[in-house]
Amino acid sequence: MSKKIIRFGVIGCGLMGKEFASAAARWCHLTNVDFEPKIVAVCDANSAATEWFQENVTSVEAAYTDYKELLANPNVDAIYCAVPHNLHATIYVDIIESGKHLLGEKPFGIDQEANRLISEAINKHPNVIVRCSSEFPFYPGAQQIFQWVQENKFGKIIEVEAGFWHSSDLDPTKVINWKRRIATNGEYGCMGDLGMHVLHLPMRYGWKPKSVRALLSKIVPERPDGKGNMVPCETWDNAILACDVEMDDQQFPMVLSTKRIAPGNANTWFIRITGTDFSAEFTTKNPKQVASLPYTPGGVQAWHVVDAPYKSAYGTITGGIFEFGFSDSILQMWAAFCDELANGKDIQQPFYCATPEEASSSHKVFTAALESNRTGQTISINWRD
């Protein structure tokens, strides 16, 4: 099968940039796809960061320290951008205005005003495809729950809980980084860093909260700066958002949580939906299992836990008996993005990457959460704007 080659530039050569390079190197893992990414250019303000790509990614033809030079490269079709949140508005807008397609890291702007600038650029350039990075919903268990929601299996929804937790920040000796500073991460704190992962599926389902009551926590007040000093941690470590979802035919509570300090959890993503006819839960803590509880009036109430086979959105060489993992979810996300670049709306399967509109919706929720925390009140969200 001949494949459409999509020539990528990477802006921000840190951990997630390397994960993309690894996914591109594993492209032969996918079956029956007619597209393939090729990383031809990389950029990082720190030239040492681009050396890994030059040493390990044979397709790289050019390396830059100025991203505008990369954008001027006519051999680049699309960009993956992974930079601190304070740089999103400037760099994302420049990418979009250059006419190159973009997969950008969340939250698409350090705050709601920055997100508005990005959205305006997208609206002015409708031929540029822009998507937000969010890989966890590509796990087979999450895909199964997505299918059940599409099939309206749950009946009247009783409640929803979704979250993304990790625990590396429990260590108070961990050196501070940009995510702990308002100037670079933003006032959202853990919500901006982790929240789009949590909101991706609820926004896709149309579960937009009409109100939010937030409980935000700063747990470790200061950290070492790596130079012998202790400096303040300015951003929120944990956030719990109690939301009220109101739709045409029903109303239900939805609890969203983003935690950098959740003891015992290493990047645990989960979603749990309970309903009058059916309930379901998936967590990456048990990546091979999905739980469900079908119910008929007067019947037995019992959770069923089954192994979720390796059945991904895009076919792979892996047999169904094996376990799906984080690197597999990233490969699937990239397949969805590249499929859209190659085939437009005629992609091979129905689950597309997180959209800029879904990212903008997350900003509405996070902004309301900050106000709720400041005032101690439940804050209404206006979705008509």
Tab-separated table of C-alpha atoms in Angstrom, residues 2-385:
chain	number	residue	atom	x	y	z
A	2	SER	CA	1.378	3.403	-0.966
A	3	LYS	CA	1.283	5.900	1.886
A	4	LYS	CA	0.899	9.667	1.980
A	5	ILE	CA	3.974	11.038	3.745
A	6	ILE	CA	3.230	13.923	6.108
A	7	ARG	CA	6.352	15.945	6.835
A	8	PHE	CA	6.432	17.138	10.433
A	9	GLY	CA	8.344	19.719	12.381
A	10	VAL	CA	8.633	19.424	16.160
A	11	ILE	CA	8.734	22.595	18.263
A	12	GLY	CA	9.732	21.732	21.810
A	13	CYS	CA	12.091	18.767	21.953
A	14	GLY	CA	11.367	17.525	25.458
A	15	LEU	CA	9.720	14.346	26.696
A	16	MET	CA	6.554	14.479	24.597
A	17	GLY	CA	8.448	15.457	21.468
A	18	LYS	CA	10.524	12.313	21.927
A	19	GLU	CA	7.348	10.284	22.450
A	20	PHE	CA	6.121	11.493	19.054
A	21	ALA	CA	9.438	10.511	17.481
A	22	SER	CA	9.107	7.075	19.049
A	23	ALA	CA	5.562	6.723	17.709
A	24	ALA	CA	6.715	7.696	14.222
A	25	ALA	CA	9.489	5.108	14.436
A	26	ARG	CA	6.871	2.448	15.323
A	27	TRP	CA	4.595	3.256	12.384
A	28	CYS	CA	5.075	-0.247	10.978
A	29	HIS	CA	3.149	-1.410	14.064
A	30	LEU	CA	-0.041	-0.121	12.389
A	31	THR	CA	-1.806	-2.088	9.676
A	32	ASN	CA	-3.816	-0.878	6.696
A	33	VAL	CA	-3.124	2.841	7.022
A	34	ASP	CA	-2.399	4.963	3.965
A	35	PHE	CA	-0.459	7.746	5.714
A	36	GLU	CA	2.791	8.080	7.632
A	37	PRO	CA	4.502	10.918	9.540
A	38	LYS	CA	8.106	11.816	8.807
A	39	ILE	CA	9.891	14.196	11.177
A	40	VAL	CA	12.065	16.397	8.963
A	41	ALA	CA	12.759	19.407	11.221
A	42	VAL	CA	13.050	20.117	14.939
A	43	CYS	CA	13.331	23.237	17.061
A	44	ASP	CA	14.118	24.048	20.667
A	45	ALA	CA	15.455	27.214	22.271
A	46	ASN	CA	18.050	24.931	23.878
A	47	SER	CA	20.139	23.546	21.028
A	48	ALA	CA	21.218	20.594	23.178
A	49	ALA	CA	17.616	19.371	23.190
A	50	THR	CA	17.606	18.923	19.409
A	51	GLU	CA	20.717	16.738	19.488
A	52	TRP	CA	18.747	13.667	20.575
A	53	PHE	CA	16.581	13.970	17.461
A	54	GLN	CA	19.561	14.449	15.184
A	55	GLU	CA	21.228	11.387	16.695
A	56	ASN	CA	18.176	9.099	16.817
A	57	VAL	CA	15.767	10.219	14.079
A	58	THR	CA	17.369	9.668	10.697
A	59	SER	CA	14.691	11.625	8.811
A	60	VAL	CA	15.597	14.927	10.510
A	61	GLU	CA	17.063	17.293	7.941
A	62	ALA	CA	17.193	20.555	9.877
A	63	ALA	CA	17.451	21.761	13.471
A	64	TYR	CA	16.677	25.253	14.699
A	65	THR	CA	16.683	27.349	17.868
A	66	ASP	CA	14.220	29.875	16.379
A	67	TYR	CA	10.814	28.358	15.649
A	68	LYS	CA	10.077	31.015	13.016
A	69	GLU	CA	12.892	29.608	10.903
A	70	LEU	CA	11.250	26.183	11.098
A	71	LEU	CA	7.899	27.670	10.072
A	72	ALA	CA	9.583	29.203	7.028
A	73	ASN	CA	10.773	25.749	5.916
A	74	PRO	CA	8.643	24.816	2.850
A	75	ASN	CA	9.357	21.111	3.376
A	76	VAL	CA	7.271	21.032	6.583
A	77	ASP	CA	3.545	20.245	6.281
A	78	ALA	CA	2.512	20.053	9.933
A	79	ILE	CA	3.776	20.820	13.428
A	80	TYR	CA	3.752	19.102	16.770
A	81	CYS	CA	4.244	21.765	19.453
A	82	ALA	CA	5.003	20.993	23.102
A	83	VAL	CA	6.081	24.146	24.935
A	84	PRO	CA	5.181	25.759	28.301
A	85	HIS	CA	1.682	27.185	28.485
A	86	ASN	CA	2.774	30.835	28.452
A	87	LEU	CA	4.142	30.332	24.913
A	88	HIS	CA	1.003	28.734	23.441
A	89	ALA	CA	-0.757	31.877	22.245
A	90	THR	CA	2.245	33.312	20.404
A	91	ILE	CA	3.617	30.115	18.893
A	92	TYR	CA	0.296	28.397	18.108
A	93	VAL	CA	-1.007	31.520	16.354
A	94	ASP	CA	2.211	31.800	14.330
A	95	ILE	CA	1.972	28.127	13.339
A	96	ILE	CA	-1.642	28.486	12.238
A	97	GLU	CA	-0.922	31.692	10.307
A	98	SER	CA	1.969	29.954	8.541
A	99	GLY	CA	-0.588	27.542	7.052
A	100	LYS	CA	0.894	24.464	8.703
A	101	HIS	CA	-1.378	21.985	10.474
A	102	LEU	CA	-0.974	21.703	14.231
A	103	LEU	CA	-1.225	19.123	16.971
A	104	GLY	CA	-0.568	21.150	20.112
A	105	GLU	CA	-0.290	20.273	23.749
A	106	LYS	CA	-3.019	21.194	26.184
A	107	PRO	CA	-4.444	23.472	27.468
A	108	PHE	CA	-4.227	25.628	24.293
A	109	GLY	CA	-3.268	28.828	26.114
A	110	ILE	CA	-2.194	29.838	29.587
A	111	ASP	CA	-5.640	31.340	30.270
A	112	GLN	CA	-8.963	32.050	28.604
A	113	GLU	CA	-7.720	35.206	26.859
A	114	ALA	CA	-4.765	33.325	25.346
A	115	ASN	CA	-7.136	30.589	24.233
A	116	ARG	CA	-9.363	33.221	22.596
A	117	LEU	CA	-6.428	34.453	20.500
A	118	ILE	CA	-5.702	30.896	19.338
A	119	SER	CA	-9.375	30.322	18.506
A	120	GLU	CA	-9.504	33.536	16.467
A	121	ALA	CA	-6.499	32.416	14.420
A	122	ILE	CA	-8.134	29.039	13.786
A	123	ASN	CA	-11.341	30.717	12.609
A	124	LYS	CA	-9.355	32.900	10.195
A	125	HIS	CA	-7.596	29.864	8.681
A	126	PRO	CA	-10.280	27.186	8.219
A	127	ASN	CA	-8.076	25.081	5.938
A	128	VAL	CA	-5.550	24.490	8.727
A	129	ILE	CA	-6.335	21.386	10.790
A	130	VAL	CA	-5.711	21.998	14.498
A	131	ARG	CA	-6.082	19.386	17.231
A	132	CYS	CA	-5.177	19.049	20.909
A	133	SER	CA	-3.079	16.237	22.336
A	134	SER	CA	-5.094	13.786	24.459
A	135	GLU	CA	-4.117	10.145	24.196
A	136	PHE	CA	-5.850	8.307	27.063
A	137	PRO	CA	-9.285	7.982	25.395
A	138	PHE	CA	-7.572	5.814	22.756
A	139	TYR	CA	-7.163	2.956	25.255
A	140	PRO	CA	-9.420	0.040	24.207
A	141	GLY	CA	-11.325	0.204	27.502
A	142	ALA	CA	-12.046	3.911	27.008
A	143	GLN	CA	-13.047	3.237	23.411
A	144	GLN	CA	-15.499	0.611	24.660
A	145	ILE	CA	-17.098	3.113	27.020
A	146	PHE	CA	-17.258	5.665	24.183
A	147	GLN	CA	-19.158	3.098	22.119
A	148	TRP	CA	-21.568	2.376	24.975
A	149	VAL	CA	-22.327	6.091	25.352
A	150	GLN	CA	-22.949	6.345	21.604
A	151	GLU	CA	-25.378	3.432	21.924
A	152	ASN	CA	-27.266	5.158	24.793
A	153	LYS	CA	-26.887	2.062	26.966
A	154	PHE	CA	-26.832	3.889	30.308
A	155	GLY	CA	-30.459	4.942	30.497
A	156	LYS	CA	-30.795	7.896	32.839
A	157	ILE	CA	-27.305	8.863	33.960
A	158	ILE	CA	-26.984	8.906	37.753
A	159	GLU	CA	-23.504	10.435	37.996
A	160	VAL	CA	-20.131	10.670	36.267
A	161	GLU	CA	-16.645	10.735	37.750
A	162	ALA	CA	-13.499	11.321	35.713
A	163	GLY	CA	-9.940	12.065	36.748
A	164	PHE	CA	-6.246	12.047	36.054
A	165	TRP	CA	-3.936	11.482	39.015
A	166	HIS	CA	-0.227	11.080	39.558
A	167	SER	CA	2.013	11.167	42.619
A	168	SER	CA	5.564	12.179	41.688
A	169	ASP	CA	5.063	15.564	43.377
A	170	LEU	CA	4.510	13.877	46.727
A	171	ASP	CA	8.310	14.070	47.064
A	172	PRO	CA	9.038	17.507	48.602
A	173	THR	CA	12.688	17.275	47.476
A	174	LYS	CA	11.694	17.227	43.789
A	175	VAL	CA	13.248	20.271	42.131
A	176	ILE	CA	10.727	22.882	41.021
A	177	ASN	CA	9.966	23.203	37.315
A	178	TRP	CA	7.906	25.480	35.080
A	179	LYS	CA	4.644	23.748	35.973
A	180	ARG	CA	4.895	25.103	39.537
A	181	ARG	CA	5.130	28.761	38.440
A	182	ILE	CA	2.155	30.913	37.475
A	183	ALA	CA	4.203	32.837	34.897
A	184	THR	CA	4.798	29.710	32.803
A	185	ASN	CA	2.043	27.260	33.767
A	186	GLY	CA	-0.738	29.725	34.536
A	187	GLU	CA	-3.109	30.181	37.443
A	188	TYR	CA	-4.982	26.998	36.482
A	189	GLY	CA	-2.151	24.907	37.935
A	190	CYS	CA	-2.899	21.185	37.761
A	191	MET	CA	-6.140	21.872	35.872
A	192	GLY	CA	-4.295	23.404	32.924
A	193	ASP	CA	-1.664	20.704	32.979
A	194	LEU	CA	-3.947	17.668	33.382
A	195	GLY	CA	-7.535	18.801	32.908
A	196	MET	CA	-7.960	18.431	29.149
A	197	HIS	CA	-7.251	14.727	29.567
A	198	VAL	CA	-10.176	14.553	32.006
A	199	LEU	CA	-12.570	16.711	29.986
A	200	HIS	CA	-11.918	15.213	26.551
A	201	LEU	CA	-14.615	12.526	26.771
A	202	PRO	CA	-17.223	14.556	28.721
A	203	MET	CA	-16.930	17.386	26.168
A	204	ARG	CA	-17.150	14.869	23.310
A	205	TYR	CA	-20.359	13.510	24.838
A	206	GLY	CA	-21.813	17.019	25.177
A	207	TRP	CA	-21.722	16.926	28.986
A	208	LYS	CA	-21.062	20.634	29.518
A	209	PRO	CA	-21.437	21.696	33.168
A	210	LYS	CA	-23.941	24.446	33.845
A	211	SER	CA	-22.126	25.161	37.128
A	212	VAL	CA	-18.985	24.229	39.045
A	213	ARG	CA	-17.917	24.245	42.690
A	214	ALA	CA	-14.154	23.897	43.043
A	215	LEU	CA	-11.860	22.729	45.828
A	216	LEU	CA	-8.248	23.573	44.952
A	217	SER	CA	-5.273	22.521	47.089
A	218	LYS	CA	-1.679	23.656	47.484
A	219	ILE	CA	-0.022	20.812	49.351
A	220	VAL	CA	3.739	21.384	49.000
A	221	PRO	CA	4.337	25.127	49.600
A	222	GLU	CA	7.963	25.295	48.442
A	223	ARG	CA	10.552	23.249	46.600
A	224	PRO	CA	14.319	23.332	45.990
A	225	ASP	CA	15.370	25.308	42.925
A	226	GLY	CA	18.381	23.094	42.186
A	227	LYS	CA	20.753	25.874	43.274
A	228	GLY	CA	20.613	25.373	47.022
A	229	ASN	CA	17.558	27.562	47.638
A	230	MET	CA	13.910	26.889	48.508
A	231	VAL	CA	11.378	28.739	46.368
A	232	PRO	CA	7.563	29.009	46.536
A	233	CYS	CA	5.301	26.629	44.597
A	234	GLU	CA	2.737	29.001	43.136
A	235	THR	CA	0.321	26.686	41.346
A	236	TRP	CA	-2.427	24.342	42.540
A	237	ASP	CA	-1.351	20.766	43.220
A	238	ASN	CA	-4.812	19.156	43.256
A	239	ALA	CA	-8.271	20.134	42.062
A	240	ILE	CA	-11.706	18.608	42.639
A	241	LEU	CA	-14.559	20.090	40.606
A	242	ALA	CA	-18.169	19.272	41.441
A	243	CYS	CA	-20.171	20.003	38.306
A	244	ASP	CA	-23.873	20.037	37.494
A	245	VAL	CA	-24.638	18.824	33.971
A	246	GLU	CA	-28.017	19.685	32.520
A	247	MET	CA	-29.083	18.324	29.149
A	248	ASP	CA	-32.377	18.339	27.289
A	249	ASP	CA	-33.607	15.113	28.838
A	250	GLN	CA	-31.685	14.746	32.089
A	251	GLN	CA	-29.546	16.317	34.793
A	252	PHE	CA	-26.717	14.703	36.756
A	253	PRO	CA	-23.645	15.506	38.880
A	254	MET	CA	-20.166	15.115	37.413
A	255	VAL	CA	-17.020	15.134	39.556
A	256	LEU	CA	-13.760	15.969	37.782
A	257	SER	CA	-10.399	15.658	39.521
A	258	THR	CA	-6.842	16.495	38.524
A	259	LYS	CA	-4.155	15.608	41.036
A	260	ARG	CA	-0.396	15.938	40.976
A	261	ILE	CA	-0.260	14.510	44.490
A	262	ALA	CA	-2.338	11.328	44.645
A	263	PRO	CA	-0.250	8.834	46.654
A	264	GLY	CA	0.234	5.519	44.906
A	265	ASN	CA	-0.865	6.668	41.463
A	266	ALA	CA	1.436	6.865	38.465
A	267	ASN	CA	-0.511	8.648	35.703
A	268	THR	CA	-3.850	7.043	36.515
A	269	TRP	CA	-6.606	8.142	34.114
A	270	PHE	CA	-10.162	6.958	34.728
A	271	ILE	CA	-13.817	7.471	33.898
A	272	ARG	CA	-16.829	6.017	35.691
A	273	ILE	CA	-20.431	6.404	34.525
A	274	THR	CA	-23.378	5.067	36.495
A	275	GLY	CA	-26.852	4.865	35.023
A	276	THR	CA	-30.271	3.363	35.680
A	277	ASP	CA	-29.865	0.772	32.892
A	278	PHE	CA	-26.096	0.342	32.693
A	279	SER	CA	-22.911	1.437	34.457
A	280	ALA	CA	-19.293	1.233	33.339
A	281	GLU	CA	-15.791	2.066	34.491
A	282	PHE	CA	-12.318	2.061	32.980
A	283	THR	CA	-9.003	3.034	34.569
A	284	THR	CA	-5.482	2.870	33.205
A	285	LYS	CA	-4.462	1.382	36.567
A	286	ASN	CA	-5.977	-1.827	35.166
A	287	PRO	CA	-5.408	-1.209	31.442
A	288	LYS	CA	-6.556	-4.635	30.306
A	289	GLN	CA	-9.880	-4.587	32.141
A	290	VAL	CA	-13.201	-2.837	31.716
A	291	ALA	CA	-16.044	-3.085	34.232
A	292	SER	CA	-19.749	-2.923	33.479
A	293	LEU	CA	-23.026	-3.421	35.327
A	294	PRO	CA	-26.106	-4.072	33.187
A	295	TYR	CA	-29.385	-3.772	35.093
A	296	THR	CA	-33.037	-4.618	34.558
A	297	PRO	CA	-35.687	-3.694	37.154
A	298	GLY	CA	-35.792	-6.334	39.876
A	299	GLY	CA	-32.690	-8.022	38.527
A	300	VAL	CA	-29.367	-8.768	40.193
A	301	GLN	CA	-26.922	-5.897	40.561
A	302	ALA	CA	-23.433	-7.231	39.843
A	303	TRP	CA	-20.319	-5.698	38.332
A	304	HIS	CA	-18.764	-7.687	35.494
A	305	VAL	CA	-15.010	-7.273	35.014
A	306	VAL	CA	-13.575	-8.619	31.783
A	307	ASP	CA	-10.263	-8.339	30.006
A	308	ALA	CA	-10.445	-5.745	27.253
A	309	PRO	CA	-8.741	-7.255	24.208
A	310	TYR	CA	-6.098	-5.323	22.316
A	311	LYS	CA	-8.687	-3.884	19.958
A	312	SER	CA	-7.554	-0.385	19.055
A	313	ALA	CA	-9.073	2.334	16.890
A	314	TYR	CA	-6.471	1.589	14.211
A	315	GLY	CA	-5.422	-1.979	13.522
A	316	THR	CA	-2.008	-3.168	14.682
A	317	ILE	CA	0.176	-6.231	14.391
A	318	THR	CA	-0.428	-6.968	18.105
A	319	GLY	CA	-2.657	-9.908	18.986
A	320	GLY	CA	-5.810	-9.355	21.014
A	321	ILE	CA	-4.486	-11.280	24.013
A	322	PHE	CA	-1.757	-8.728	24.734
A	323	GLU	CA	-1.860	-5.634	26.918
A	324	PHE	CA	-2.317	-2.092	25.625
A	325	GLY	CA	-0.107	0.658	27.112
A	326	PHE	CA	0.713	4.372	27.147
A	327	SER	CA	2.983	4.284	24.094
A	328	ASP	CA	0.242	2.451	22.201
A	329	SER	CA	-2.286	5.178	23.060
A	330	ILE	CA	0.095	7.842	21.731
A	331	LEU	CA	0.557	5.881	18.502
A	332	GLN	CA	-3.219	5.640	18.105
A	333	MET	CA	-3.681	9.373	18.737
A	334	TRP	CA	-1.075	10.192	16.125
A	335	ALA	CA	-2.716	7.812	13.676
A	336	ALA	CA	-6.010	9.674	14.157
A	337	PHE	CA	-4.365	13.041	13.547
A	338	CYS	CA	-2.432	11.888	10.493
A	339	ASP	CA	-5.547	10.161	9.150
A	340	GLU	CA	-7.389	13.481	9.317
A	341	LEU	CA	-4.524	15.278	7.563
A	342	ALA	CA	-4.468	12.662	4.815
A	343	ASN	CA	-8.174	11.950	4.398
A	344	GLY	CA	-10.093	14.868	5.899
A	345	LYS	CA	-13.480	13.890	7.294
A	346	ASP	CA	-13.233	10.430	5.692
A	347	ILE	CA	-11.072	8.979	8.454
A	348	GLN	CA	-10.996	5.218	8.961
A	349	GLN	CA	-12.753	5.212	12.350
A	350	PRO	CA	-15.066	7.635	14.170
A	351	PHE	CA	-12.936	8.787	17.120
A	352	TYR	CA	-10.966	11.896	16.145
A	353	CYS	CA	-8.457	13.810	18.278
A	354	ALA	CA	-9.506	16.435	20.813
A	355	THR	CA	-10.668	19.585	19.048
A	356	PRO	CA	-9.878	23.268	19.701
A	357	GLU	CA	-13.550	23.716	20.602
A	358	GLU	CA	-13.217	21.047	23.302
A	359	ALA	CA	-10.060	22.765	24.566
A	360	SER	CA	-11.909	26.098	24.675
A	361	SER	CA	-14.683	24.411	26.653
A	362	SER	CA	-12.107	23.255	29.197
A	363	HIS	CA	-11.021	26.888	29.656
A	364	LYS	CA	-14.595	27.844	30.526
A	365	VAL	CA	-14.626	25.148	33.213
A	366	PHE	CA	-11.164	26.028	34.607
A	367	THR	CA	-11.900	29.770	34.678
A	368	ALA	CA	-15.147	29.145	36.547
A	369	ALA	CA	-13.280	26.825	38.936
A	370	LEU	CA	-10.781	29.581	39.815
A	371	GLU	CA	-13.642	31.979	40.551
A	372	SER	CA	-15.386	29.333	42.629
A	373	ASN	CA	-12.279	28.758	44.689
A	374	ARG	CA	-11.763	32.503	45.222
A	375	THR	CA	-15.357	33.144	46.292
A	376	GLY	CA	-16.299	29.837	47.907
A	377	GLN	CA	-19.401	29.794	45.720
A	378	THR	CA	-20.852	27.657	42.964
A	379	ILE	CA	-20.238	29.433	39.645
A	380	SER	CA	-22.567	29.224	36.660
A	381	ILE	CA	-21.108	28.685	33.194
A	382	ASN	CA	-22.617	30.366	30.147
A	383	TRP	CA	-22.273	28.109	27.094
A	384	ARG	CA	-24.160	30.449	24.766
A	385	ASP	CA	-21.213	32.834	24.305
